PDB file of C-alpha atoms and ligand atoms in Angstrom:
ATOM      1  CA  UNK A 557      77.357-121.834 141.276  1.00 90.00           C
ATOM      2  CA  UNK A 558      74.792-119.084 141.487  1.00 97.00           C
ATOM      3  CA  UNK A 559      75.636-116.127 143.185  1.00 98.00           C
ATOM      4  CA  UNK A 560      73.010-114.424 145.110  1.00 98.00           C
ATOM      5  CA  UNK A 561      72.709-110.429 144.988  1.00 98.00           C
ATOM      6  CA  UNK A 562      70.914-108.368 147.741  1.00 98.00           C
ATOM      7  CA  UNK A 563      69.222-105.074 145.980  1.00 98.00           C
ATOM      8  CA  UNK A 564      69.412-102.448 148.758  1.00 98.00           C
ATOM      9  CA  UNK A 565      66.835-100.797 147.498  1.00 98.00           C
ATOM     10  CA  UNK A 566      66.163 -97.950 149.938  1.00 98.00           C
ATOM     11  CA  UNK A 567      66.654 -93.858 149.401  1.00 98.00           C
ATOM     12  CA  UNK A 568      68.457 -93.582 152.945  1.00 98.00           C
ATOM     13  CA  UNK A 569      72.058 -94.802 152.918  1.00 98.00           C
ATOM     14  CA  UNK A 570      71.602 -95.447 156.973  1.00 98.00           C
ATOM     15  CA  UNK A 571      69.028 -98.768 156.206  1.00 98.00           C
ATOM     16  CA  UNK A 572      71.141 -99.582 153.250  1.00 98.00           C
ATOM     17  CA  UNK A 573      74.455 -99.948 155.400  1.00 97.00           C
ATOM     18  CA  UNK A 574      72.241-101.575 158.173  1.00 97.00           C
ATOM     19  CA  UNK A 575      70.754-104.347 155.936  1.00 97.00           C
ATOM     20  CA  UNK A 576      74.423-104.852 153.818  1.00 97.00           C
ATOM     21  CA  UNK A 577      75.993-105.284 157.899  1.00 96.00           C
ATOM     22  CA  UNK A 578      72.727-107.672 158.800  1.00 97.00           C
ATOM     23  CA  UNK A 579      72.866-109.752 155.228  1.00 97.00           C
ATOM     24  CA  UNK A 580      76.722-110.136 154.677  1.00 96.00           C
ATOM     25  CA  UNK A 581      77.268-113.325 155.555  1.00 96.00           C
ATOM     26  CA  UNK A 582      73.989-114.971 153.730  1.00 97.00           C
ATOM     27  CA  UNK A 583      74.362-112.924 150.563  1.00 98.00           C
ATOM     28  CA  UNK A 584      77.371-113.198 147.884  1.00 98.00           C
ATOM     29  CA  UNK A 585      76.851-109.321 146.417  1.00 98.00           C
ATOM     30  CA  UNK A 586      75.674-106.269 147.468  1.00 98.00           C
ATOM     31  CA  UNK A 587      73.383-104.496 144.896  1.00 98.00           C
ATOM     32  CA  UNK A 588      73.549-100.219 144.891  1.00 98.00           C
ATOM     33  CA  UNK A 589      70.841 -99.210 142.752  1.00 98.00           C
ATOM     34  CA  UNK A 590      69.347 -95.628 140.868  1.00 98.00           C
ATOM     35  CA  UNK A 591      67.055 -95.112 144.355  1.00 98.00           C
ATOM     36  CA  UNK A 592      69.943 -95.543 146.741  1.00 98.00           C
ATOM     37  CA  UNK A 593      72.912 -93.959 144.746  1.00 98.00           C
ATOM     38  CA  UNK A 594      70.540 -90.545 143.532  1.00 98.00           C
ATOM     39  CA  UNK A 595      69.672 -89.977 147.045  1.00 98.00           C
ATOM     40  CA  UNK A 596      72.933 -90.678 148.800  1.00 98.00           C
ATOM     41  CA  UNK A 597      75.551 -90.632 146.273  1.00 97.00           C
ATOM     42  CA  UNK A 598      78.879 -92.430 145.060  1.00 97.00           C
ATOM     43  CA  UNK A 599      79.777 -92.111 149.431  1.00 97.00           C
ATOM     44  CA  UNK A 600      77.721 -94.761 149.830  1.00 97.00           C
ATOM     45  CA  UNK A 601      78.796 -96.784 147.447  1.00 97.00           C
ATOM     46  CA  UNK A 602      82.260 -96.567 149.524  1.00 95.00           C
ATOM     47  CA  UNK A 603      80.549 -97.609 152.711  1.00 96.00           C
ATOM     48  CA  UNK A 604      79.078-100.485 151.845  1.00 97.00           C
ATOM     49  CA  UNK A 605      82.010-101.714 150.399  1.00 94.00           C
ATOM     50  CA  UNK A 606      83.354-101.293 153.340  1.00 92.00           C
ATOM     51  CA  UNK A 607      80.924-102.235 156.014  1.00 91.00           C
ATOM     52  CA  UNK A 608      79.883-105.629 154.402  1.00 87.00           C
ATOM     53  CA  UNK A 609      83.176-106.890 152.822  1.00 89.00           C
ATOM     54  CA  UNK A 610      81.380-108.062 149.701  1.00 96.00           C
ATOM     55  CA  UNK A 611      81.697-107.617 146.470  1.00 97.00           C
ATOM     56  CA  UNK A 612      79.183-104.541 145.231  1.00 98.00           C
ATOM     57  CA  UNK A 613      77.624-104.356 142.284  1.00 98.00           C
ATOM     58  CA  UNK A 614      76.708-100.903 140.914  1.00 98.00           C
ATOM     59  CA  UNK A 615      73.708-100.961 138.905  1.00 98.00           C
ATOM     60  CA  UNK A 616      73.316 -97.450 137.124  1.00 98.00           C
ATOM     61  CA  UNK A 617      71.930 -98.896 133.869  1.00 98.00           C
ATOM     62  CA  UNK A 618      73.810 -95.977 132.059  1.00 98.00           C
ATOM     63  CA  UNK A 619      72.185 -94.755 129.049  1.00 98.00           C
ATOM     64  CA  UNK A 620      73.194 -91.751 127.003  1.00 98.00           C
ATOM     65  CA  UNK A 621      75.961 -90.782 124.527  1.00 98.00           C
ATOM     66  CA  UNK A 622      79.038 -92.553 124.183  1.00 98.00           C
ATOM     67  CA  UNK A 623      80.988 -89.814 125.450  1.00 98.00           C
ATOM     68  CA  UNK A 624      78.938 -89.357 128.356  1.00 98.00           C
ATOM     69  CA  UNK A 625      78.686 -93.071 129.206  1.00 98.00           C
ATOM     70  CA  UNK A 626      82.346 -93.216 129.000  1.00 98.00           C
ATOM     71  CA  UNK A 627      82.875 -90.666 131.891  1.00 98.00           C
ATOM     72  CA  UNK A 628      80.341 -91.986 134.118  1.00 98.00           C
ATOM     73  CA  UNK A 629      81.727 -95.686 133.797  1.00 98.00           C
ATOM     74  CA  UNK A 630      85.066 -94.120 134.125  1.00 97.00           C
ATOM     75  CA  UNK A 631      83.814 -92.248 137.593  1.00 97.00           C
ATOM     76  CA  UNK A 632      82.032 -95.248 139.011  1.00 97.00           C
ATOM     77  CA  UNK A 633      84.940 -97.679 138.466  1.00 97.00           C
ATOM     78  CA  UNK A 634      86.465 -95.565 140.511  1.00 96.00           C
ATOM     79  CA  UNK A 635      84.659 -96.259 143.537  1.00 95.00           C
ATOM     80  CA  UNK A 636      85.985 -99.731 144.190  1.00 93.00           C
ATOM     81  CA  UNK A 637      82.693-101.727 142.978  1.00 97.00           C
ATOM     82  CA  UNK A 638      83.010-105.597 140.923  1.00 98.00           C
ATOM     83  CA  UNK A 639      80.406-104.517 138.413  1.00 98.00           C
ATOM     84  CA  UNK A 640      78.480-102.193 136.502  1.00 98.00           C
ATOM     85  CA  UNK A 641      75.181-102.000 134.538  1.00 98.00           C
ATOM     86  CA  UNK A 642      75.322-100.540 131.005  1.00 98.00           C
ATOM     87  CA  UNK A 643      72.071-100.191 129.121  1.00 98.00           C
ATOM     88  CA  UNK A 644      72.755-101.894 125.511  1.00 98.00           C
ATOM     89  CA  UNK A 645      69.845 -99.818 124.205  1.00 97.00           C
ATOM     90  CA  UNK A 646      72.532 -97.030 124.319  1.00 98.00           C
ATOM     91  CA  UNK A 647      74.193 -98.935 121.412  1.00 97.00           C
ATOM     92  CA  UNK A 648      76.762-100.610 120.509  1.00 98.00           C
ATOM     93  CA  UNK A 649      79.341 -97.261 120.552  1.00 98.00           C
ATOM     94  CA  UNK A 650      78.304 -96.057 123.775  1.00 98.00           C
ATOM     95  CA  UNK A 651      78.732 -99.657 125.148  1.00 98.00           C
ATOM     96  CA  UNK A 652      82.310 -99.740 123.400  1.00 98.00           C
ATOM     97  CA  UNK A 653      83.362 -96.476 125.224  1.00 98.00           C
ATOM     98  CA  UNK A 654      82.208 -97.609 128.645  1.00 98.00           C
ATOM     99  CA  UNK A 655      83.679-101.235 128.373  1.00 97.00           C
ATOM    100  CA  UNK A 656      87.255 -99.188 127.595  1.00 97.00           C
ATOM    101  CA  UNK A 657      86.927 -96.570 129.887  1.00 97.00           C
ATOM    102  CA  UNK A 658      85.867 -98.817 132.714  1.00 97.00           C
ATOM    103  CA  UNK A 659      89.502-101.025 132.052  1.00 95.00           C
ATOM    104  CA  UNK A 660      91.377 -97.467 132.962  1.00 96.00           C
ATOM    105  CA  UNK A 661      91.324 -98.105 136.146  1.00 94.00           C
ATOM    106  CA  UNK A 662      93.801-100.673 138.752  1.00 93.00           C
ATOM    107  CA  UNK A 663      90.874-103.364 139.320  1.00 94.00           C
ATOM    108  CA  UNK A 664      87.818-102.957 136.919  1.00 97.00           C
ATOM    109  CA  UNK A 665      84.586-103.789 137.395  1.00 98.00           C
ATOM    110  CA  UNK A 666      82.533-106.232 134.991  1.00 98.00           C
ATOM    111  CA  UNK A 667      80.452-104.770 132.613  1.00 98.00           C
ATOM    112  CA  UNK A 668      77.516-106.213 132.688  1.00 98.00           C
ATOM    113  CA  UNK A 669      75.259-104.883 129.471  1.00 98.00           C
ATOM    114  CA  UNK A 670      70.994-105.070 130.479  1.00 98.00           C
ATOM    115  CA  UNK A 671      69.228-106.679 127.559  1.00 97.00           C
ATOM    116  CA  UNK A 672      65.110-105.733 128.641  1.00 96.00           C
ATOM    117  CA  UNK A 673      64.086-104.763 131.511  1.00 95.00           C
ATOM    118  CA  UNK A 674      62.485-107.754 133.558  1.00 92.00           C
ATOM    119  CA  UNK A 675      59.108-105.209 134.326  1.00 93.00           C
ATOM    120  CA  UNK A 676      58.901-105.300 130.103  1.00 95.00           C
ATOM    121  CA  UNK A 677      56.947-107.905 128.729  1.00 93.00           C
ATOM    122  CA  UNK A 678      56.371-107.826 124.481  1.00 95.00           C
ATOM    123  CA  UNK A 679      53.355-105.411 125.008  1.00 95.00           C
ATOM    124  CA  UNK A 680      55.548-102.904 126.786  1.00 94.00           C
ATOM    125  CA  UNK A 681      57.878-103.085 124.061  1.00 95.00           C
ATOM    126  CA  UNK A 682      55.395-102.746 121.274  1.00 95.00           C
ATOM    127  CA  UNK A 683      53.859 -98.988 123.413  1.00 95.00           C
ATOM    128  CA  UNK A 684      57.450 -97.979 122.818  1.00 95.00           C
ATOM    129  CA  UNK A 685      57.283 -98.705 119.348  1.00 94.00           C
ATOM    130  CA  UNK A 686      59.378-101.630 119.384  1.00 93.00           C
ATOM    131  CA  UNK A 687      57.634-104.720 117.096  1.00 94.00           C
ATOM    132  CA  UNK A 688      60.800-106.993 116.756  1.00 94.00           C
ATOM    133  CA  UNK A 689      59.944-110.282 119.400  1.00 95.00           C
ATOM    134  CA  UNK A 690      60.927-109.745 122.474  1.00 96.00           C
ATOM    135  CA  UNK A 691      63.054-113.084 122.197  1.00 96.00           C
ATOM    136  CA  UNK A 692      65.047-111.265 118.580  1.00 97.00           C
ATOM    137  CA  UNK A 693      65.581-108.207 120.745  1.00 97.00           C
ATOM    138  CA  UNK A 694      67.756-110.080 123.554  1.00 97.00           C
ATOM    139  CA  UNK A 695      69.359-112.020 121.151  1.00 98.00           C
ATOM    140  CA  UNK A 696      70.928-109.103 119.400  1.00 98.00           C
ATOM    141  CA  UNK A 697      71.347-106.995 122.851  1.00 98.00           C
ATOM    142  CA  UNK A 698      73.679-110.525 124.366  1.00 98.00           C
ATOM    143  CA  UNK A 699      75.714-110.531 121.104  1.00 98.00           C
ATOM    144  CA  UNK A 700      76.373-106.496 121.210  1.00 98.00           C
ATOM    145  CA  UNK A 701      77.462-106.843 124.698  1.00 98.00           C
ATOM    146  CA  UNK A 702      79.790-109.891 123.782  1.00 98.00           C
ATOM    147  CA  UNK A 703      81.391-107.989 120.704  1.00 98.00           C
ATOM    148  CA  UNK A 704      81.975-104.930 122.547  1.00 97.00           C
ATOM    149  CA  UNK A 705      84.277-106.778 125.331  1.00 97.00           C
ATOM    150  CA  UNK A 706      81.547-106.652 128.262  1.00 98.00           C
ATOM    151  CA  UNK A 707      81.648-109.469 130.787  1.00 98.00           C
ATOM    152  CA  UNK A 708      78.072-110.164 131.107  1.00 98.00           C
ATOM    153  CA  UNK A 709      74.357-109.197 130.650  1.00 98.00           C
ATOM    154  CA  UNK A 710      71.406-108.752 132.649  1.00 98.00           C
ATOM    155  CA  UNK A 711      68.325-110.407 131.556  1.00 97.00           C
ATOM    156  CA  UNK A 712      65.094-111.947 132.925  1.00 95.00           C
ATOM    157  CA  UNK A 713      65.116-115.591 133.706  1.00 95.00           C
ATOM    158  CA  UNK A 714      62.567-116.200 130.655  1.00 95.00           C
ATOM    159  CA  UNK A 715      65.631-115.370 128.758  1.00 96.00           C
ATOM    160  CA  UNK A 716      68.143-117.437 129.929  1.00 97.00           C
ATOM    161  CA  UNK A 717      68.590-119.748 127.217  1.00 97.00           C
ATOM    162  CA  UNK A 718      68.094-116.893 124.212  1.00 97.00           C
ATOM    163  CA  UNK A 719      71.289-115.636 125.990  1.00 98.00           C
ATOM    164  CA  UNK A 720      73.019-118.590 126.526  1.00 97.00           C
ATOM    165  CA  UNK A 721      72.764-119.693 122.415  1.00 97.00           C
ATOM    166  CA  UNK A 722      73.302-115.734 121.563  1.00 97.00           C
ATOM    167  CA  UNK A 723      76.715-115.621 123.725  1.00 97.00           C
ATOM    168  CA  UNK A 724      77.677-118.600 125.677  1.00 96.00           C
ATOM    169  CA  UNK A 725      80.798-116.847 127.608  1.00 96.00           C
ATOM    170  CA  UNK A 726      78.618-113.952 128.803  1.00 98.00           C
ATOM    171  CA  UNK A 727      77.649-114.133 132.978  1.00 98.00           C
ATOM    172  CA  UNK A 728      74.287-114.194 132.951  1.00 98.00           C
ATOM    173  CA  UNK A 729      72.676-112.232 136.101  1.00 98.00           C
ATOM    174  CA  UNK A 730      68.758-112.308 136.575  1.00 97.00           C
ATOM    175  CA  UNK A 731      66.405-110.070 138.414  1.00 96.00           C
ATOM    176  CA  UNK A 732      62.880-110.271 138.794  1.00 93.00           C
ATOM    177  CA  UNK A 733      63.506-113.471 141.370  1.00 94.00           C
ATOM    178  CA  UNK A 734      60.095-114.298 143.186  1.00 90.00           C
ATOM    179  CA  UNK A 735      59.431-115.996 146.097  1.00 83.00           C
ATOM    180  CA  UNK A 736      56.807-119.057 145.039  1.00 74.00           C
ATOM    181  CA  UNK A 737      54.424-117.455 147.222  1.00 70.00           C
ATOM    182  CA  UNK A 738      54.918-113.513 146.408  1.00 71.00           C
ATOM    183  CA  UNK A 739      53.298-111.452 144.407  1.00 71.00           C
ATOM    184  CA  UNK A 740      55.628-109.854 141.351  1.00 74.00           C
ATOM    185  CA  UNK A 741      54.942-106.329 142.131  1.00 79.00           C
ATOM    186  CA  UNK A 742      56.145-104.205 139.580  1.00 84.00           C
ATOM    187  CA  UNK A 743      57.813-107.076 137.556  1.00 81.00           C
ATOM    188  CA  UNK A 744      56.239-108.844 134.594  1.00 84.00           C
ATOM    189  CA  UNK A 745      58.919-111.305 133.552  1.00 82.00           C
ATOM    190  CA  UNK A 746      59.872-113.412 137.116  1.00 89.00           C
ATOM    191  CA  UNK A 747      60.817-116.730 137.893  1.00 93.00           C
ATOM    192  CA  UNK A 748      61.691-118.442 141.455  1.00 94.00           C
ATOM    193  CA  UNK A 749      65.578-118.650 142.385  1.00 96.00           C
ATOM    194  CA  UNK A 750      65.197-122.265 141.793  1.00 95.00           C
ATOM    195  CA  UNK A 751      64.244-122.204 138.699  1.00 95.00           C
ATOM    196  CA  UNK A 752      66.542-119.325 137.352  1.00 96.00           C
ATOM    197  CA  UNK A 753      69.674-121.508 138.531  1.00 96.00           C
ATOM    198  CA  UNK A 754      68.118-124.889 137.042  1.00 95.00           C
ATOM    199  CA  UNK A 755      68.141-122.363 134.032  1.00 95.00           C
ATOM    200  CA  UNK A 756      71.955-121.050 134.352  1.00 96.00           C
ATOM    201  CA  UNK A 757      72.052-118.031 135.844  1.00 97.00           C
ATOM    202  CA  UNK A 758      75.388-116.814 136.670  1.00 97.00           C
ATOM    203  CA  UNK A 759      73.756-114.290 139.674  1.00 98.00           C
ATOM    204  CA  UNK A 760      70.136-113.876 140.796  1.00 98.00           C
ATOM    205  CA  UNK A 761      69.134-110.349 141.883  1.00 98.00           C
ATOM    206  CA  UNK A 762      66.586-110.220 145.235  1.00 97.00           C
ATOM    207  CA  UNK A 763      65.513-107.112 146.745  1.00 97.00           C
ATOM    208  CA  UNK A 764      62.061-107.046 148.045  1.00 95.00           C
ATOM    209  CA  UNK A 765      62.152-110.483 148.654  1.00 94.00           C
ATOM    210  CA  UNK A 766      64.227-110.467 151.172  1.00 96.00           C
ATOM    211  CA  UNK A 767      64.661-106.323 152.482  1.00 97.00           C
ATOM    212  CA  UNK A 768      60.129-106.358 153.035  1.00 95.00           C
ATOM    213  CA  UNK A 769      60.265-110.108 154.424  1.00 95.00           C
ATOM    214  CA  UNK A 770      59.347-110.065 158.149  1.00 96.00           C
ATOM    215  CA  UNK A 771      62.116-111.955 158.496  1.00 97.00           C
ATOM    216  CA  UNK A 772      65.077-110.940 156.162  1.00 97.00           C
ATOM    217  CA  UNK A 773      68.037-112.839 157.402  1.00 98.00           C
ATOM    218  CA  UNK A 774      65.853-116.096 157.245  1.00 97.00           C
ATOM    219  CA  UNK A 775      64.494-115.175 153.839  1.00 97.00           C
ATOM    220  CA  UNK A 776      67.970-114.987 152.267  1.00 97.00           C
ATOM    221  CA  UNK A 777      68.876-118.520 154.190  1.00 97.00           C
ATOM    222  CA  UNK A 778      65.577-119.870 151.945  1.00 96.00           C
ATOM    223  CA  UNK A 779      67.128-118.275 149.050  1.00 97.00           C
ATOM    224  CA  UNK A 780      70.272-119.963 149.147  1.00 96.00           C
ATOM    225  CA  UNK A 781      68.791-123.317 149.718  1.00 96.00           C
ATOM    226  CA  UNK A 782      66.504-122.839 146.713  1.00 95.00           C
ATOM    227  CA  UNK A 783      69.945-122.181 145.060  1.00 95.00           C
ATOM    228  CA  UNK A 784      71.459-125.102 146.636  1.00 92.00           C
ATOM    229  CA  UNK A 785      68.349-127.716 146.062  1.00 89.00           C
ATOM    230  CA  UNK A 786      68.499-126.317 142.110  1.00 86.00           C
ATOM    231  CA  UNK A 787      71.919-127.231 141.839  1.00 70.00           C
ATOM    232  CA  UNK A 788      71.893-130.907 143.173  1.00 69.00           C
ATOM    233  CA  UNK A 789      69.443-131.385 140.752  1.00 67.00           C
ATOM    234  CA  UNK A 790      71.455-130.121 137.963  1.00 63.00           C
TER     235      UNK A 790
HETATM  236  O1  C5P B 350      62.690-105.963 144.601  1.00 64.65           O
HETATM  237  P1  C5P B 350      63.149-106.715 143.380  1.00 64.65           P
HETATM  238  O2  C5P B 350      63.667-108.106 143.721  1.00 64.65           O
HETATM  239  O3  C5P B 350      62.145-106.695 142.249  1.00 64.65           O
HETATM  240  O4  C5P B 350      64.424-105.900 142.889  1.00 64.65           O
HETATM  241  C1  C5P B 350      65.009-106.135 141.632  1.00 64.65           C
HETATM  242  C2  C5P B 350      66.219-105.267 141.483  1.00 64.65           C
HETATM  243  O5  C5P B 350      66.854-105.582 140.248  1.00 64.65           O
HETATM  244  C3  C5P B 350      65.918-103.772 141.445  1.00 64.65           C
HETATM  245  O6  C5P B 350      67.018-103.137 142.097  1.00 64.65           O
HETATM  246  C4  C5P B 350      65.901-103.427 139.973  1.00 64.65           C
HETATM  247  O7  C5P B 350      66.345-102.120 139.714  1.00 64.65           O
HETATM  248  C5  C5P B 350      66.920-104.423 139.418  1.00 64.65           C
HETATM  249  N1  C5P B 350      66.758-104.784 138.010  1.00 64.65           N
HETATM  250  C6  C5P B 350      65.594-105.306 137.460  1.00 64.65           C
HETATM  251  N2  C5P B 350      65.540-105.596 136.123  1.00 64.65           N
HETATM  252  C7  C5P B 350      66.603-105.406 135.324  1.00 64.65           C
HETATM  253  C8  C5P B 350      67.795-104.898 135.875  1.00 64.65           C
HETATM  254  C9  C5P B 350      67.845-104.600 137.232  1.00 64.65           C
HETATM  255  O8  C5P B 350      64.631-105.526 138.211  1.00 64.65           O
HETATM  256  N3  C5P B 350      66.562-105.753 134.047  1.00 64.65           N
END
């Protein structure tokens, strides 16, 4: 089963709580992201936990020394949340630190490790200075984040299957889910809900898709058929 994750992907903590209240029952997760947690901080985190009743994934993407990675995965488990982004271009110690420091706590979150960004595409990569393929790259980011003890990546739906030979027991959660008839926006990598469960994702990620459509509640219904219709056919 694919899991569907709302982004609330807003800088005022009032619309967040107001879509998590509106969505709850037609979404599995609820998705606190860098916009929303910079502007209204770890409180918010604690109210939509508690004003949807869903499991909340807090997606930081941390990214800095091990040390440093360790105390803010150590902070944030502490705010009753099911998972948490690391970024695995941190490398493999500062991954290390935050899967242990995150398991300090009564009820940890996941770790969930990102592999590429799904608004990267290999031309992105190479500005950076990074020539390895695109493909080589995720492959070594899945297997770091399955040595280190994580409990899952993030990666586009392009990538499914590079993750799924690289680490088979990793959860595999995909953002960068298009409507068929949206425009990607900002993202370069996408694929349709349909096709990212045909493909075995574990959780897709929605924000836009849902939040900007006229009609939310009945866009995250079409979601979760999409879901549903992908896995009869499975
Ligand atoms: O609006 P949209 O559906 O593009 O939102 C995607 C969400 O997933 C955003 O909150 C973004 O930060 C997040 N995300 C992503 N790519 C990743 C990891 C997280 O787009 N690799």
């Amino acid at each position: 089963m694919t899991l569907l994750a709302l982004a609330l992907d807003t800088p005022d903590a009032e619309e967040a709580v107001r879509w998590a209240k509106l969505l709850a029952s037609h979404v599995d997760v609820m998705k606190v992201g860098l916009e929303l947690f910079v502007s209204a901080g770890p409180d918010v985190v604690r109210r939509v936990v508690d004003s949807s009743e869903r499991p909340v994934f807090l997606d930081l993407k941390l990214d800095d020394i091990p040390r440093t990675v360790a105390g803010a995965a150590r902070a944030a488990s502490r705010l009753g949340i099911d998972w948490l982004t690391v970024h695995t271009a941190a490398g493999e110690a500062a991954c290390a630190a935050a899967a242990e420091a995150a398991r300090e706590v009564d009820r940890p979150p996941r770790l969930l490790g990102v592999t590429v960004l799904t608004s990267l595409g290999q031309r992105d990569l190479k500005a950076t200075g990074m020539t390895a393929d695109l493909e080589a790259i995720v492959d070594r980011r899945a297997r770091l984040a399955a040595a280190v003890g994580m409990e899952g990546v993030v990666c586009a739906g392009t990538d499914l299957s590079t993750v799924a030979q690289a680490a088979p027991v990793l959860e595999r959660v995909v953002p960068g889910v298009r409507r068929a008839t949206t425009e990607p926006d900002d993202q370069s990598r996408v694929v349709t809900a349909a096709e990212a469960a045909a493909a075995g994702a574990s959780m897709i990620v929605v924000g836009r898709g849902i939040v900007r459509a006229p009609d939310p509640v009945r866009a995250a219904v079409e979601v979760r058929e999409e879901l549903a219709s992908a896995r009869a056919m499975r």
